[in-house]
């Protein structure tokens, strides 16, 4: 949700690339190449993706990397959901592709896989030239993350792998339940390969994404996010998070089914 406003805030012009469920909401070299012009400064990637849960394969990432090298543009890769992939997804960071380290800004944080949202702790990795440029602004907008958050983050990174593995198993079960429930009620929902969101298609209900979400909240007390919050191609979709207790999901899905049936 924040990418476009942040680009505008930095006097840039955001250019969106639409994806679709037909290919799992992945991003192809051809789709990206069509949008690149002489004015393009950087490409922002977010895989696994919020809101679709899409994951790119190694081959797809290598294609995008080759294009970025050829067109000589920077890549900002937000991989905050990188630890949360399912079905043995062939996930690889574009920062690890040969020739990409020098032109990639890698972003991550502790709020998703480590469930440390309240610590407000994230980090970036880039070559010194890029980091020093970033620090020109960063050092005057905030001092640093609180020391207690940093200490907690070190502990999580050093010793949290077992907890992540356990949570990933739970998320996968919730994913399977939520996606199956949507499909059973007649709302098409592809199976995401990462993150913890379902992105079902509600375009055939007769309601816009906004109206569907508002009415679902008002009539059934179930909250979701309208797809267009993430860009114009999100119209016809809603984002449903399954990062909550399975018992709450078991309450929510029948209510959504009742709502959809009444439509």
Coordinates of C-alpha atoms in Angstrom, one line a residue:
X1 CA 0.0 0.0 0.0
X2 CA 2.8 2.5 0.8
X3 CA 5.0 2.1 -2.3
X4 CA 3.3 4.6 -4.5
X5 CA 2.9 7.4 -1.9
X6 CA 6.5 7.0 -0.8
X7 CA 7.7 7.3 -4.4
X8 CA 5.6 10.4 -4.9
X9 CA 6.9 11.8 -1.6
X10 CA 10.4 11.4 -3.0
X11 CA 9.4 13.4 -6.2
X12 CA 9.3 10.2 -8.3
X13 CA 6.5 8.9 -10.5
X14 CA 5.2 5.4 -9.6
X15 CA 4.5 3.1 -12.6
X16 CA 2.4 0.1 -11.9
X17 CA 2.7 -3.3 -13.6
X18 CA -0.5 -5.4 -13.5
X19 CA -0.4 -9.1 -12.7
X20 CA -3.2 -11.7 -12.8
X21 CA -4.3 -15.0 -11.3
X22 CA -3.9 -16.8 -14.6
X23 CA -0.1 -17.2 -13.9
X24 CA -0.2 -17.0 -10.2
X25 CA 0.2 -13.2 -10.1
X26 CA 3.8 -13.6 -11.1
X27 CA 5.8 -10.9 -12.9
X28 CA 7.4 -11.7 -16.2
X29 CA 10.4 -10.1 -17.9
X30 CA 8.1 -9.1 -20.8
X31 CA 5.6 -7.3 -18.5
X32 CA 8.4 -5.4 -16.8
X33 CA 10.2 -4.5 -20.0
X34 CA 7.1 -2.9 -21.4
X35 CA 7.0 -0.4 -18.6
X36 CA 10.7 0.6 -18.5
X37 CA 11.7 3.9 -20.1
X38 CA 14.7 6.2 -20.2
X39 CA 13.2 7.8 -17.0
X40 CA 13.1 4.6 -15.0
X41 CA 15.3 4.8 -11.9
X42 CA 14.4 1.6 -10.1
X43 CA 12.2 -1.4 -9.9
X44 CA 10.4 -2.4 -6.7
X45 CA 9.9 -6.1 -6.2
X46 CA 7.9 -7.7 -3.3
X47 CA 8.0 -11.4 -3.5
X48 CA 6.5 -13.3 -1.7
X49 CA 3.9 -10.6 -2.4
X50 CA 1.3 -8.8 -0.3
X51 CA -1.6 -9.1 -1.2
X52 CA -1.5 -12.0 -3.6
X53 CA 1.1 -14.4 -2.0
X54 CA 2.8 -14.8 -5.3
X55 CA 6.4 -16.3 -5.4
X56 CA 8.8 -16.1 -8.3
X57 CA 10.8 -19.1 -9.4
X58 CA 14.5 -19.0 -9.8
X59 CA 14.2 -18.8 -13.6
X60 CA 11.8 -15.9 -13.4
X61 CA 14.1 -14.0 -11.0
X62 CA 17.1 -14.6 -13.2
X63 CA 15.1 -13.3 -16.2
X64 CA 14.2 -10.1 -14.3
X65 CA 17.8 -9.7 -13.1
X66 CA 19.2 -10.0 -16.6
X67 CA 16.8 -7.3 -17.8
X68 CA 17.8 -4.9 -15.0
X69 CA 21.4 -5.4 -15.8
X70 CA 20.8 -4.8 -19.5
X71 CA 18.7 -1.6 -18.8
X72 CA 21.1 -0.5 -16.0
X73 CA 18.5 0.1 -13.3
X74 CA 18.4 -0.4 -9.6
X75 CA 16.3 -3.0 -7.8
X76 CA 14.6 -2.5 -4.5
X77 CA 13.5 -5.9 -3.2
X78 CA 11.2 -6.1 -0.3
X79 CA 11.4 -9.6 1.0
X80 CA 9.7 -9.3 4.4
X81 CA 7.7 -12.5 3.7
X82 CA 10.7 -14.4 2.4
X83 CA 10.6 -17.0 5.3
X84 CA 7.0 -17.7 4.7
X85 CA 6.7 -19.9 1.5
X86 CA 4.8 -23.1 1.0
X87 CA 4.7 -26.2 -1.2
X88 CA 8.5 -26.3 -1.5
X89 CA 8.4 -23.1 -3.6
X90 CA 11.6 -22.4 -5.5
X91 CA 12.2 -19.0 -4.0
X92 CA 15.4 -17.1 -4.5
X93 CA 16.4 -13.5 -3.7
X94 CA 17.3 -11.4 -6.7
X95 CA 20.1 -10.0 -4.5
X96 CA 21.9 -13.4 -4.8
X97 CA 21.9 -13.5 -8.6
X98 CA 25.4 -12.7 -10.1
X99 CA 25.7 -9.1 -11.1
X100 CA 22.9 -7.9 -8.9
X101 CA 24.5 -7.2 -5.5
X102 CA 25.9 -3.9 -6.7
X103 CA 22.5 -2.7 -7.9
X104 CA 20.1 -4.1 -5.3
X105 CA 18.7 -2.7 -2.1
X106 CA 17.4 -5.6 0.0
X107 CA 14.7 -4.8 2.5
X108 CA 13.5 -7.1 5.3
X109 CA 12.0 -6.9 8.8
X110 CA 11.0 -8.8 11.9
X111 CA 7.3 -8.1 11.8
X112 CA 6.1 -10.9 9.6
X113 CA 8.0 -14.2 9.9
X114 CA 9.2 -13.5 13.4
X115 CA 5.8 -12.0 14.5
X116 CA 7.6 -9.0 16.1
X117 CA 5.3 -6.3 14.7
X118 CA 5.3 -4.1 17.8
X119 CA 9.1 -3.9 17.8
X120 CA 9.0 -1.8 14.6
X121 CA 12.3 -3.3 13.4
X122 CA 13.4 -3.5 9.8
X123 CA 16.7 -3.5 8.0
X124 CA 18.2 -2.9 4.6
X125 CA 21.3 -4.3 2.9
X126 CA 23.1 -2.5 0.0
X127 CA 26.6 -1.6 -1.1
X128 CA 28.2 1.3 0.8
X129 CA 27.6 3.9 -2.0
X130 CA 23.8 3.3 -1.8
X131 CA 23.7 3.0 2.0
X132 CA 25.6 6.2 2.4
X133 CA 23.2 8.0 0.1
X134 CA 20.2 6.6 2.1
X135 CA 21.8 7.7 5.4
X136 CA 21.8 11.4 4.2
X137 CA 18.0 11.4 4.8
X138 CA 17.6 8.6 7.3
X139 CA 19.9 10.1 10.0
X140 CA 17.8 13.2 10.1
X141 CA 14.4 11.5 10.1
X142 CA 15.0 9.1 13.0
X143 CA 17.9 8.3 15.3
X144 CA 17.8 4.5 15.4
X145 CA 15.6 1.6 16.3
X146 CA 15.3 1.2 20.1
X147 CA 18.1 -0.8 21.6
X148 CA 15.7 -3.3 23.2
X149 CA 14.2 -3.9 19.7
X150 CA 17.7 -4.4 18.2
X151 CA 18.6 -6.9 21.0
X152 CA 15.3 -8.8 20.5
X153 CA 15.9 -8.8 16.7
X154 CA 19.4 -10.3 17.1
X155 CA 18.0 -13.1 19.3
X156 CA 15.2 -13.8 16.8
X157 CA 17.6 -14.0 13.9
X158 CA 20.1 -16.1 15.7
X159 CA 17.6 -18.6 17.4
X160 CA 14.2 -18.2 15.8
X161 CA 14.4 -20.7 12.9
X162 CA 12.5 -23.5 14.8
X163 CA 9.7 -21.1 15.7
X164 CA 9.4 -19.9 12.1
X165 CA 9.2 -23.5 10.8
X166 CA 6.4 -24.2 13.3
X167 CA 4.5 -21.1 12.3
X168 CA 5.0 -21.8 8.6
X169 CA 3.3 -25.2 9.1
X170 CA 0.4 -23.5 10.9
X171 CA 0.1 -20.8 8.2
X172 CA 0.0 -23.5 5.5
X173 CA -2.9 -25.3 7.2
X174 CA -4.8 -22.0 7.6
X175 CA -4.1 -21.1 3.9
X176 CA -5.5 -24.5 2.8
X177 CA -8.6 -24.0 4.9
X178 CA -9.3 -20.4 3.8
X179 CA -8.7 -21.0 0.1
X180 CA -10.7 -24.2 0.1
X181 CA -13.6 -22.4 1.9
X182 CA -13.6 -19.6 -0.7
X183 CA -13.7 -22.0 -3.6
X184 CA -16.4 -24.1 -2.0
X185 CA -18.6 -21.1 -1.6
X186 CA -18.2 -20.2 -5.3
X187 CA -15.6 -17.4 -4.9
X188 CA -12.6 -18.2 -7.0
X189 CA -9.3 -18.2 -5.0
X190 CA -5.9 -19.2 -6.3
X191 CA -3.6 -20.9 -3.8
X192 CA -0.8 -18.5 -2.7
X193 CA 2.8 -19.8 -2.5
X194 CA 3.9 -17.3 0.2
X195 CA 3.0 -14.6 2.7
X196 CA -0.2 -15.0 4.7
X197 CA -3.0 -13.6 2.5
X198 CA -5.6 -15.0 0.2
X199 CA -6.7 -12.8 -2.7
X200 CA -10.1 -14.2 -3.9
X201 CA -12.0 -12.8 -6.9
X202 CA -15.3 -11.4 -6.0
X203 CA -16.0 -9.6 -9.3
X204 CA -18.9 -11.8 -10.2
X205 CA -20.9 -10.9 -7.1
X206 CA -22.2 -7.7 -8.5
X207 CA -20.4 -5.5 -6.0
X208 CA -17.2 -3.6 -6.3
X209 CA -14.3 -4.6 -4.0
X210 CA -14.9 -1.5 -1.8
X211 CA -18.7 -2.2 -1.5
X212 CA -18.2 -5.9 -0.9
X213 CA -15.6 -5.1 1.9
X214 CA -17.8 -2.5 3.6
X215 CA -20.9 -4.5 3.5
X216 CA -19.1 -7.6 4.7
X217 CA -17.8 -5.6 7.7
X218 CA -21.1 -4.0 8.5
X219 CA -23.4 -7.0 8.0
X220 CA -21.1 -9.8 9.2
X221 CA -18.4 -8.1 11.3
X222 CA -15.7 -9.7 9.1
X223 CA -12.8 -7.4 7.9
X224 CA -10.9 -7.7 4.7
X225 CA -9.1 -5.2 2.4
X226 CA -10.4 -4.1 -1.0
X227 CA -8.1 -5.1 -3.8
X228 CA -7.6 -1.6 -5.3
X229 CA -5.8 -0.5 -2.1
X230 CA -2.8 -2.3 -3.7
X231 CA -3.3 -0.8 -7.2
X232 CA -6.0 -0.5 -9.9
X233 CA -5.6 -4.1 -11.1
X234 CA -6.8 -5.2 -7.7
X235 CA -10.4 -4.3 -8.6
X236 CA -12.6 -7.3 -8.3
X237 CA -10.5 -8.9 -5.6
X238 CA -10.3 -8.7 -1.8
X239 CA -7.4 -9.5 0.5
X240 CA -8.1 -11.8 3.3
X241 CA -5.4 -12.4 5.9
X242 CA -5.1 -15.8 7.6
X243 CA -2.5 -14.5 10.1
X244 CA -4.9 -15.1 12.9
X245 CA -6.1 -18.0 15.1
X246 CA -7.7 -20.9 13.1
X247 CA -10.7 -20.8 15.4
X248 CA -11.4 -17.2 14.3
X249 CA -11.1 -18.3 10.6
X250 CA -13.6 -21.1 11.3
X251 CA -16.0 -18.4 12.5
X252 CA -15.3 -16.0 9.6
X253 CA -15.5 -18.2 6.6
X254 CA -19.1 -19.4 7.1
X255 CA -20.1 -15.7 7.6
X256 CA -18.5 -14.8 4.3
X257 CA -20.3 -17.7 2.7
X258 CA -23.6 -16.5 4.1
X259 CA -22.9 -13.0 2.8
X260 CA -21.9 -14.2 -0.7
X261 CA -24.9 -16.5 -0.9
X262 CA -27.3 -13.7 -0.1
X263 CA -25.8 -11.7 -3.0

